[in-house]
């Protein structure tokens, strides 16, 4: 499952931007985080970085995670991905292996309702995509340690992460070992690369690490990795336990712990989203919306919270002028998640309330598109696009482009 979490995305972007800044990289680097018990990261043929949840959970601090990101960026920057494309193109038919959809949603209560992208193919053939030669892996390792040196960061946590990987490699079967590790140099070689190239400076960013630890705690709690709780100190451990208690069904203990964290970390507005998730998971919708709205005031680009608010509002209580604002303010959700049934049905109802006939007719058709053949769908899209409503035309153009 893909993890769509705004707080995590902010953190990953900060780490990637640090790598880009010291290496003079001006291109955009895209990434996706997915749930997996294996510590892993890889780059696909489109130069997109994939990060497993276990990598976040098992990194002791932000530097370890940054070093792995730098390694993957090294593959991109040193043209390793391009060198693999000939081999990948021969396997293009594997792209039709759509088995598992990427499902996005709330971290706490498993609200997997917001996704319209797919990652199964990337995971199914990740070893083909990331099967760089050992020489290329060594080059990426050197790129990573040189990045840490430029940032004046100690590689100790990277070595710690490698030790974890080494223990894991010794616990899996020989077949799985070859599948997961054979393209990488032996662990002693990788450790030597780090030791031989490390510098003594250490400009550790405690504030950034605090942000990382909250994300790590969230992952540990959400994925119920109780064996990793001892790697956290309070208040982050308390935060992970609050999520764990919610998943076990103990709302009283969960709220007690999250409230304790909130008192200590009054400036961490991401915690408001988590408390909203906890409340919503137990059916306290009205109370949850209050915390979601507070979070959205601080993070207006947090579409995941925006979706949860939009999905759970009661339209019956809205007056006409407020309904119009609701239509305009949440149009970005419809443009980005035009296949989401909750968003479609709510916009269908809002369009009816506002007497937006063209919107209503199109949304009714699109909501029921599964009943039509592809040829008829395209014909209808071409007919609906003749509207004079710029907003509706933009939506249809986006849908048509992706559909074709």
PDB file of C-alpha atoms in Angstrom, residues 338 366 369 372-375 377-378 381 398-404:
ATOM      1  CA  UNK A 338     -11.513  12.277 -10.161  1.00  0.00           C
ATOM      2  CA  UNK A 366     -18.509   9.645 -14.984  1.00  0.00           C
ATOM      3  CA  UNK A 369     -18.652   4.994 -16.520  1.00  0.00           C
ATOM      4  CA  UNK A 372     -19.988   1.745 -20.774  1.00  0.00           C
ATOM      5  CA  UNK A 373     -17.478   0.483 -23.318  1.00  0.00           C
ATOM      6  CA  UNK A 374     -14.266   2.467 -23.811  1.00  0.00           C
ATOM      7  CA  UNK A 375     -15.366   3.726 -27.200  1.00  0.00           C
ATOM      8  CA  UNK A 377     -16.720   6.736 -22.845  1.00  0.00           C
ATOM      9  CA  UNK A 378     -14.390   8.587 -25.215  1.00  0.00           C
ATOM     10  CA  UNK A 381     -15.907  12.869 -23.072  1.00  0.00           C
ATOM     11  CA  UNK A 398      -7.422  16.027 -17.225  1.00  0.00           C
ATOM     12  CA  UNK A 399      -9.595  12.914 -17.342  1.00  0.00           C
ATOM     13  CA  UNK A 400      -9.340  12.611 -21.110  1.00  0.00           C
ATOM     14  CA  UNK A 401      -5.537  12.960 -21.056  1.00  0.00           C
ATOM     15  CA  UNK A 402      -5.153  10.246 -18.427  1.00  0.00           C
ATOM     16  CA  UNK A 403      -7.772   8.022 -20.026  1.00  0.00           C
ATOM     17  CA  UNK A 404      -6.035   8.083 -23.399  1.00  0.00           C
TER      18      UNK A 404
END
